[in-house]
C-alpha cells in the first residue's frame, strides 16, 4: 500500500475502532482495568506461548538467543506486573490535604507503540500492559522483521480478552507490510506516541506533531576501578554482555579499566570465556561490523563465535568465545569500536585512575550514548555519587549485571521497563524508566487552604545578610 490516501484511510479505520474500544475501557473501574492488565500479561507469560514467541522471534529476526528471550519475556513482564500490582490508575489516585490537591487519573486515548526487532514480544507486551493500565487503547507499529512475532502476541492477547469479555480492538497491530509511511501516519493519528528502536523512528516520533516519548541511543560504558573484585565484576559483565547476544541497548559496549586492575580484570574475563582480539584481527572484525561505516546486520545479535567466523577469524572462533574483547583508545566515527555494537564485542580502554576513567566515559558519550547510563564496579560508594553528579547519564548502575539491572530487576529498585528515557542529554523529554504513569493524563482538583504568605525576610534574609538589601 503506497498511495498516501489509502494509507491514511487504513490507519484511520484502525484508530476509529480503537477509539470505540477505548470509550468502553474509559468506563472501567480499577478492578476491571487490572483484569485487562492480567489478561495481557498472561498472554506472553504462559510458558508454552512464551517459548513459542521466543522461538518465532529468533527465527524471524535472525538475532538473539531463544532461552534468553524466554527469560526476558517472563522476567520483564512479571516485574512489570509486580510494579503495577495495587497501583492506582483509575479515578482518584492521590489526595494531599496539606495542599488541597486531589489527583485524578485519566486516559490519554489511543497510543501508538513503535517497537524494535530486538525485542519483538517483550517490548510490545510492556507497552500494551502499561497502556491498558491507563484505560487506553494501543496500536502497535512493530519493526517489519518483528511483525509475525508481534502478531502472534496480539492473537494471544485477543484470546485472553475473549475469555474475559473485553473488546479486542483495545489492542491492534499495523498490518503487514509495516512501512515508514504507515508508521508515520499512525503516529499522526494517535493521541500519544511511545517509540523504542532505531533513532530514525525516535526522531520521527519527536517531529510527528503528536505528543511523544522516545528513548535515546544506547552505548553503555562500564568502569572497573582498582577496588573492584575482578572475578565478580567479570561474571556480571559477561552475564550482561552475552545475554540475548547483546541485543539490549543496556548492554555494555565499552569497558574502562583502571590500570592497577587491568591485567587481573582481563584474566578474569578470559576465565569467563572472553577472548582478546589482537590488532590484525581487530581490522578484520571492523571490516565485518562496519563495512560502509554503518553497523552491519552480519554482527547484530549474533554470538561471539559467529561474529568471529564471519570476520574470517578461524583461530578465534575455534576457541568458542563467549565475548570478543578489542583494545581501543580513540573516540568517534574514526574509531567505530567506541560506538554501539549490539553484539558480544566489547571495547577495552585502559586509564591511569578513576578521574581518567570518568573522562573517558564522557568522551565516549560525546560521540554516542549520552544520557543513558554508566556501570560502575567498585568498593567506593562515593564514586557512584560523583558519577551521578558529573556525567551526562540518568542512571548509575553499581556492581550489577548492567543489561539486566538498568530496565528494572528484582534485586534493585528501578521500575521494570524496556524503554529508558535518557533526558535532554539523549534528546529525550524524560529521564525515567518508562512506566504506566507516562500513559496517563492527571487532572488536579484544587481547593482553598489556609493562606500562608511569607515575609520578605523569609525569602531574602540569607541573600540580604550576605550581599545587603541594595
Coordinates of C-alpha atoms in Angstrom, one line a residue:
X1 CA 0.0 0.0 0.0
X2 CA 1.8 3.1 -1.3
X3 CA -0.9 5.6 -2.0
X4 CA -1.0 8.2 0.8
X5 CA -4.8 8.3 0.8
X6 CA -5.0 4.5 1.1
X7 CA -2.6 4.6 4.0
X8 CA -4.5 7.4 5.7
X9 CA -7.8 5.5 5.3
X10 CA -6.4 2.2 6.5
X11 CA -4.8 3.8 9.6
X12 CA -7.9 5.9 10.2
X13 CA -10.1 2.7 10.3
X14 CA -7.8 1.2 12.9
X15 CA -7.8 4.3 15.0
X16 CA -11.6 4.6 14.8
X17 CA -12.0 1.1 16.1
X18 CA -9.5 1.8 18.8
X19 CA -11.4 4.9 19.9
X20 CA -14.7 2.9 20.2
X21 CA -13.0 0.3 22.3
X22 CA -11.3 2.9 24.4
X23 CA -14.6 4.6 25.2
X24 CA -15.6 1.3 26.8
X25 CA -12.4 1.0 28.8
X26 CA -12.9 4.6 29.9
X27 CA -15.8 3.4 32.0
X28 CA -13.9 0.6 33.7
X29 CA -13.2 0.7 37.4
X30 CA -9.8 -0.3 38.8
X31 CA -10.7 -4.0 39.3
X32 CA -11.8 -4.4 35.6
X33 CA -8.8 -2.4 34.4
X34 CA -6.5 -4.7 36.3
X35 CA -8.2 -7.7 34.7
X36 CA -7.2 -6.4 31.3
X37 CA -3.7 -6.0 32.6
X38 CA -3.6 -9.6 33.9
X39 CA -5.0 -10.9 30.6
X40 CA -2.3 -9.2 28.5
X41 CA 0.4 -10.3 31.0
X42 CA -0.7 -14.0 30.9
X43 CA -0.8 -13.8 27.1
X44 CA 3.0 -13.6 27.0
X45 CA 3.9 -15.3 30.3
X46 CA 2.0 -18.6 29.8
X47 CA 5.1 -20.9 29.4
X48 CA 4.1 -22.6 26.1
X49 CA 3.2 -19.2 24.5
X50 CA 6.3 -17.6 25.9
X51 CA 8.7 -20.2 24.4
X52 CA 6.8 -20.2 21.0
X53 CA 7.1 -16.4 20.9
X54 CA 10.8 -16.6 21.7
X55 CA 11.5 -19.2 19.0
X56 CA 9.5 -17.3 16.4
X57 CA 11.4 -14.1 17.3
X58 CA 14.8 -15.6 16.7
X59 CA 13.6 -17.4 13.6
X60 CA 12.1 -14.3 12.1
X61 CA 14.7 -11.7 13.0
X62 CA 17.8 -13.9 13.0
X63 CA 19.1 -12.3 16.1
X64 CA 19.2 -13.2 19.8
X65 CA 19.0 -16.4 21.9
X66 CA 15.8 -18.3 22.4
X67 CA 16.4 -19.2 26.0
X68 CA 17.3 -15.6 26.9
X69 CA 14.2 -14.3 25.2
X70 CA 12.1 -16.8 27.2
X71 CA 13.7 -15.4 30.4
X72 CA 13.3 -11.8 29.2
X73 CA 9.6 -12.3 28.3
X74 CA 9.0 -13.8 31.7
X75 CA 11.0 -11.6 34.0
X76 CA 10.3 -8.3 32.4
X77 CA 6.6 -9.0 32.3
X78 CA 6.4 -10.4 35.8
X79 CA 8.4 -7.5 37.1
X80 CA 6.1 -5.0 35.4
X81 CA 3.0 -6.8 36.8
X82 CA 4.6 -6.6 40.2
X83 CA 5.1 -2.9 39.8
X84 CA 1.5 -2.4 38.7
X85 CA 0.0 -4.6 41.5
X86 CA -2.0 -2.3 43.7
X87 CA -1.0 0.9 41.7
X88 CA -3.9 3.3 41.3
X89 CA -4.7 4.3 37.7
X90 CA -8.5 4.9 37.8
X91 CA -10.3 7.8 39.4
X92 CA -8.8 9.5 42.5
X93 CA -5.2 8.3 42.8
X94 CA -3.9 10.7 45.4
X95 CA -5.1 13.3 47.9
X96 CA -3.0 15.9 49.6
X97 CA -4.9 17.6 52.4
X98 CA -1.9 19.9 53.2
X99 CA -2.1 21.5 49.7
X100 CA -5.8 20.9 49.0
X101 CA -4.9 18.9 45.8
X102 CA -6.7 15.8 44.6
X103 CA -5.2 13.9 41.7
X104 CA -7.4 12.0 39.2
X105 CA -6.1 9.6 36.6
X106 CA -7.5 9.9 33.1
X107 CA -6.6 8.0 29.9
X108 CA -4.5 9.6 27.2
X109 CA -6.7 7.9 24.5
X110 CA -5.2 5.8 21.7
X111 CA -1.5 5.0 22.0
X112 CA 0.9 4.4 19.0
X113 CA 3.5 1.9 20.3
X114 CA 6.6 1.8 18.0
X115 CA 8.7 -1.3 18.8
X116 CA 12.0 -2.8 17.7
X117 CA 13.1 -6.1 16.1
X118 CA 15.4 -6.8 19.1
X119 CA 12.5 -7.5 21.4
X120 CA 9.5 -8.3 19.2
X121 CA 7.5 -9.7 22.0
X122 CA 8.8 -8.3 25.3
X123 CA 8.7 -4.6 24.3
X124 CA 5.2 -4.7 22.7
X125 CA 3.9 -6.6 25.8
X126 CA 5.4 -4.0 28.1
X127 CA 3.9 -1.1 26.2
X128 CA 0.5 -2.8 25.8
X129 CA 0.2 -3.6 29.5
X130 CA 1.2 -0.1 30.6
X131 CA -1.3 1.4 28.1
X132 CA -4.1 -0.9 29.4
X133 CA -3.3 0.1 32.9
X134 CA -4.3 3.6 32.0
X135 CA -7.5 2.5 30.2
X136 CA -6.1 3.3 26.8
X137 CA -6.3 1.6 23.5
X138 CA -3.0 0.8 21.8
X139 CA -2.0 0.1 18.2
X140 CA 1.5 -1.4 17.8
X141 CA 3.8 -0.5 14.9
X142 CA 6.4 -3.2 15.1
X143 CA 9.6 -3.4 13.0
X144 CA 9.0 -5.4 9.8
X145 CA 11.2 -8.2 11.0
X146 CA 9.3 -8.5 14.2
X147 CA 5.8 -8.3 12.8
X148 CA 5.0 -12.0 12.8
X149 CA 6.1 -12.4 16.5
X150 CA 4.1 -9.3 17.5
X151 CA 1.1 -10.5 15.5
X152 CA 1.2 -13.8 17.4
X153 CA 1.4 -11.9 20.7
X154 CA -1.7 -9.9 19.8
X155 CA -3.5 -13.1 18.9
X156 CA -2.8 -14.4 22.4
X157 CA -4.0 -11.2 24.0
X158 CA -7.2 -11.3 22.0
X159 CA -7.7 -14.9 23.1
X160 CA -7.4 -13.8 26.7
X161 CA -9.7 -10.8 26.1
X162 CA -12.3 -13.3 24.7
X163 CA -12.1 -15.2 28.0
X164 CA -13.0 -12.1 30.0
X165 CA -15.3 -10.4 27.5
X166 CA -13.0 -7.4 26.7
X167 CA -13.1 -5.7 23.3
X168 CA -10.3 -7.0 21.0
X169 CA -9.9 -3.5 19.4
X170 CA -8.2 -2.3 22.6
X171 CA -5.0 -3.9 21.2
X172 CA -4.3 -3.8 17.5
X173 CA -1.4 -4.1 15.1
X174 CA -0.5 -2.3 11.9
X175 CA -1.0 -4.7 9.0
X176 CA 2.0 -6.2 7.2
X177 CA 4.0 -4.9 5.5
X178 CA 4.7 -2.2 8.0
X179 CA 6.2 0.8 6.2
X180 CA 7.7 4.1 7.2
X181 CA 4.5 5.7 5.7
X182 CA 2.1 3.6 7.7
X183 CA 4.1 4.1 10.9
X184 CA 4.3 7.8 10.4
X185 CA 0.5 8.0 9.7
X186 CA -0.3 6.1 12.8
X187 CA 1.9 8.5 14.8
X188 CA 0.0 11.4 13.4
X189 CA -3.5 10.0 14.1
X190 CA -3.0 8.6 17.6
X191 CA -3.0 10.7 20.9
X192 CA 0.3 9.6 22.2
X193 CA 3.4 8.0 20.6
X194 CA 5.8 5.8 22.6
X195 CA 8.8 5.0 20.4
X196 CA 11.6 2.4 21.1
X197 CA 14.0 1.3 18.5
X198 CA 16.0 3.0 15.8
X199 CA 16.9 6.6 16.3
X200 CA 15.2 7.3 12.9
X201 CA 11.9 6.2 14.5
X202 CA 12.6 8.1 17.7
X203 CA 13.3 11.3 15.6
X204 CA 10.2 10.7 13.5
X205 CA 8.1 10.4 16.7
X206 CA 9.5 13.7 18.1
X207 CA 8.6 15.6 14.9
X208 CA 5.2 13.9 14.1
X209 CA 3.1 16.6 15.7
X210 CA 1.7 14.2 18.3
X211 CA 2.9 14.2 22.0
X212 CA 5.6 11.6 22.1
X213 CA 8.1 9.7 24.3
X214 CA 11.2 8.4 22.6
X215 CA 14.4 6.9 24.0
X216 CA 18.0 7.8 23.4
X217 CA 20.7 5.8 21.8
X218 CA 22.5 3.1 23.8
X219 CA 26.2 2.9 24.1
X220 CA 26.8 1.9 27.7
X221 CA 30.3 2.2 29.2
X222 CA 31.3 0.4 32.4
X223 CA 34.1 1.5 34.7
X224 CA 36.1 -1.1 36.7
X225 CA 38.3 0.7 39.3
X226 CA 41.2 -0.6 41.4
X227 CA 39.0 -1.6 44.3
X228 CA 36.7 -3.9 42.4
X229 CA 36.6 -7.7 42.8
X230 CA 37.8 -8.9 39.3
X231 CA 36.0 -12.2 39.4
X232 CA 32.7 -10.8 40.5
X233 CA 32.9 -7.9 38.0
X234 CA 33.8 -10.2 35.1
X235 CA 30.9 -12.5 35.9
X236 CA 28.4 -9.6 35.9
X237 CA 29.8 -8.1 32.7
X238 CA 29.8 -11.5 30.9
X239 CA 26.2 -12.2 32.1
X240 CA 25.1 -8.7 30.9
X241 CA 27.0 -8.6 27.6
X242 CA 26.2 -12.1 26.4
X243 CA 22.5 -12.0 27.4
X244 CA 20.5 -12.4 24.2
X245 CA 23.7 -11.8 22.2
X246 CA 23.9 -8.2 23.4
X247 CA 20.7 -7.0 21.7
X248 CA 19.8 -4.8 24.6
X249 CA 20.5 -1.1 24.5
X250 CA 21.7 -1.6 28.1
X251 CA 24.5 -4.0 27.3
X252 CA 28.0 -2.6 27.9
X253 CA 29.8 -1.5 24.7
X254 CA 33.0 -0.3 26.3
X255 CA 34.8 -1.3 29.5
X256 CA 37.1 1.3 31.1
X257 CA 39.7 -0.3 33.3
X258 CA 41.9 1.5 35.8
X259 CA 45.5 0.3 35.1
X260 CA 46.0 -1.2 38.5
X261 CA 43.3 -3.8 37.9
X262 CA 43.7 -4.1 34.1
X263 CA 45.6 -7.4 34.0
X264 CA 43.6 -9.1 36.7
X265 CA 40.4 -8.0 35.0
X266 CA 41.4 -9.2 31.6
X267 CA 42.4 -12.6 33.1
X268 CA 39.1 -12.8 34.9
X269 CA 37.2 -12.0 31.7
X270 CA 39.2 -14.7 29.9
X271 CA 38.3 -17.2 32.7
X272 CA 34.7 -16.4 31.9
X273 CA 35.1 -17.2 28.2
X274 CA 36.2 -13.9 26.7
X275 CA 38.9 -13.8 24.0
X276 CA 41.1 -10.7 23.5
X277 CA 41.4 -9.9 19.8
X278 CA 44.8 -8.7 18.5
X279 CA 45.4 -5.7 16.2
X280 CA 45.4 -7.8 13.0
X281 CA 42.2 -9.5 13.9
X282 CA 40.7 -6.1 15.0
X283 CA 40.9 -4.8 11.5
X284 CA 39.1 -7.9 10.1
X285 CA 36.5 -7.5 12.8
X286 CA 36.0 -3.9 12.0
X287 CA 35.6 -4.6 8.3
X288 CA 32.8 -7.1 9.0
X289 CA 31.0 -4.9 11.5
X290 CA 31.2 -1.6 9.7
X291 CA 31.7 -2.3 6.0
X292 CA 30.3 1.0 4.9
X293 CA 30.6 3.0 8.2
X294 CA 27.2 1.6 9.4
X295 CA 26.8 -1.3 11.8
X296 CA 26.1 -4.4 9.8
X297 CA 23.3 -6.9 10.4
X298 CA 26.1 -9.6 9.9
X299 CA 27.1 -8.9 13.5
X300 CA 23.9 -7.6 15.2
X301 CA 22.5 -10.1 17.7
X302 CA 24.9 -12.9 16.7
X303 CA 27.1 -15.0 19.0
X304 CA 30.7 -14.1 19.5
X305 CA 31.7 -17.3 17.7
X306 CA 29.5 -16.4 14.7
X307 CA 30.9 -12.9 14.5
X308 CA 34.5 -14.3 14.6
X309 CA 33.6 -16.8 11.9
X310 CA 32.1 -14.2 9.6
X311 CA 35.1 -12.0 10.1
X312 CA 37.3 -14.8 9.0
X313 CA 38.9 -15.3 12.4
X314 CA 39.0 -19.1 12.4
X315 CA 41.5 -19.3 15.2
X316 CA 39.4 -17.1 17.4
X317 CA 36.2 -18.9 16.5
X318 CA 37.9 -22.2 17.4
X319 CA 38.2 -21.1 21.0
X320 CA 34.4 -20.9 21.2
X321 CA 34.4 -17.4 22.7
X322 CA 31.5 -16.0 24.7
X323 CA 32.8 -12.5 24.2
X324 CA 35.3 -10.7 22.0
X325 CA 37.5 -8.0 23.6
X326 CA 39.1 -5.3 21.5
X327 CA 41.6 -2.8 22.7
X328 CA 40.6 0.8 21.9
X329 CA 42.0 4.3 22.8
X330 CA 40.1 6.6 20.4
X331 CA 36.6 8.1 20.2
X332 CA 34.2 9.0 17.4
X333 CA 33.4 7.9 13.9
X334 CA 37.0 7.1 13.1
X335 CA 37.1 4.7 16.0
X336 CA 33.9 2.7 15.4
X337 CA 34.6 0.3 18.3
X338 CA 33.8 3.3 20.6
X339 CA 30.2 3.2 19.5
X340 CA 27.3 0.8 19.9
X341 CA 27.9 -2.7 18.7
X342 CA 24.7 -4.7 19.5
X343 CA 26.8 -7.9 19.6
X344 CA 29.1 -9.7 22.1
X345 CA 32.0 -7.4 21.2
X346 CA 33.4 -5.1 23.9
X347 CA 35.9 -2.3 23.6
X348 CA 38.6 -2.1 26.3
X349 CA 40.1 1.2 27.4
X350 CA 42.9 1.4 30.0
X351 CA 43.4 4.5 32.0
X352 CA 45.6 5.5 35.0
X353 CA 42.9 6.3 37.6
X354 CA 39.2 6.9 38.3
X355 CA 39.3 10.5 37.2
X356 CA 40.6 9.4 33.8
X357 CA 38.0 6.7 33.6
X358 CA 35.2 9.2 34.1
X359 CA 36.7 11.5 31.5
X360 CA 37.0 8.5 29.0
X361 CA 33.3 7.8 29.5
X362 CA 32.5 11.4 28.9
X363 CA 34.4 11.3 25.6
X364 CA 32.6 8.1 24.6
X365 CA 29.3 9.7 25.3
X366 CA 30.2 12.8 23.4
X367 CA 30.2 10.5 20.4
X368 CA 27.3 8.3 21.2
X369 CA 25.1 7.2 24.2
X370 CA 24.8 10.3 26.3
X371 CA 22.0 10.3 28.8
X372 CA 21.5 6.5 29.1
X373 CA 23.6 5.0 31.9
X374 CA 27.0 4.1 33.2
X375 CA 28.1 1.0 35.0
X376 CA 30.5 1.0 38.0
X377 CA 32.3 -1.9 39.6
X378 CA 33.9 -0.5 42.7
X379 CA 34.0 -0.8 46.5
X380 CA 34.0 3.1 46.8
X381 CA 30.4 4.2 47.4
X382 CA 31.2 7.8 46.9
X383 CA 32.3 7.2 43.3
X384 CA 28.8 6.3 42.2
X385 CA 27.6 9.6 43.6
X386 CA 30.4 11.5 41.9
X387 CA 29.4 9.9 38.5
X388 CA 25.7 10.8 39.1
X389 CA 26.7 14.4 39.8
X390 CA 29.1 14.8 36.9
X391 CA 28.5 12.5 34.0
X392 CA 25.7 13.0 31.4
X393 CA 23.8 9.9 32.5
X394 CA 20.3 9.3 34.0
X395 CA 21.3 6.0 35.7
X396 CA 24.4 4.8 37.6
X397 CA 24.4 1.0 37.9
X398 CA 26.6 -0.1 40.7
X399 CA 28.0 -3.7 41.0
X400 CA 25.3 -5.2 38.9
X401 CA 24.9 -7.0 35.5
X402 CA 24.1 -3.8 33.6
X403 CA 21.8 -5.1 30.9
X404 CA 19.6 -6.9 33.4
X405 CA 19.7 -4.1 36.1
X406 CA 19.0 -1.0 34.0
X407 CA 15.5 -1.9 33.0
X408 CA 14.5 -2.9 36.5
X409 CA 15.4 -6.1 38.4
X410 CA 14.0 -8.0 41.3
X411 CA 17.1 -7.0 43.3
X412 CA 17.1 -3.3 42.6
X413 CA 14.5 -0.5 42.9
X414 CA 14.3 0.7 39.3
X415 CA 10.9 0.2 37.6
X416 CA 10.7 -2.7 35.2
X417 CA 10.8 -1.3 31.6
X418 CA 12.2 -1.9 28.2
X419 CA 12.2 1.8 27.3
X420 CA 14.6 4.0 29.2
X421 CA 14.4 7.8 28.9
X422 CA 17.8 9.5 28.6
X423 CA 16.9 13.1 29.5
X424 CA 17.9 16.1 27.4
X425 CA 21.4 14.6 27.1
X426 CA 19.9 11.9 24.9
X427 CA 17.4 14.1 23.1
X428 CA 14.5 12.9 25.3
X429 CA 11.9 14.8 27.3
X430 CA 12.0 12.4 30.2
X431 CA 14.7 10.5 32.2
X432 CA 12.7 7.8 33.9
X433 CA 12.3 4.1 33.1
X434 CA 9.1 4.4 31.2
X435 CA 6.1 3.2 33.2
X436 CA 2.3 3.4 33.4
X437 CA 2.2 7.0 34.7
X438 CA 3.6 8.1 31.3
X439 CA 0.4 6.7 29.8
X440 CA -1.9 8.8 32.0
X441 CA -3.3 12.3 32.0
X442 CA -3.6 13.7 35.5
X443 CA -6.4 16.0 36.4
X444 CA -5.9 18.0 39.6
X445 CA -8.7 19.5 41.8
X446 CA -7.5 22.5 43.8
X447 CA -9.4 23.6 47.0
X448 CA -8.6 26.6 49.2
X449 CA -6.3 26.1 52.2
X450 CA -5.3 28.5 54.9
X451 CA -3.3 31.3 53.4
X452 CA 0.4 31.5 54.2
X453 CA 2.2 34.5 52.8
X454 CA 6.0 34.5 53.5
X455 CA 7.7 37.7 54.8
X456 CA 10.4 39.3 52.7
X457 CA 12.8 38.2 55.5
X458 CA 11.9 34.6 55.0
X459 CA 12.6 34.8 51.3
X460 CA 15.5 37.2 51.1
X461 CA 17.1 37.0 54.5
X462 CA 20.1 35.0 53.7
X463 CA 20.6 36.9 50.4
X464 CA 20.4 40.3 52.2
X465 CA 22.7 39.1 55.0
X466 CA 25.4 38.2 52.5
X467 CA 25.0 41.0 49.9
X468 CA 22.9 43.7 51.6
X469 CA 19.4 44.9 50.7
X470 CA 20.8 47.1 47.8

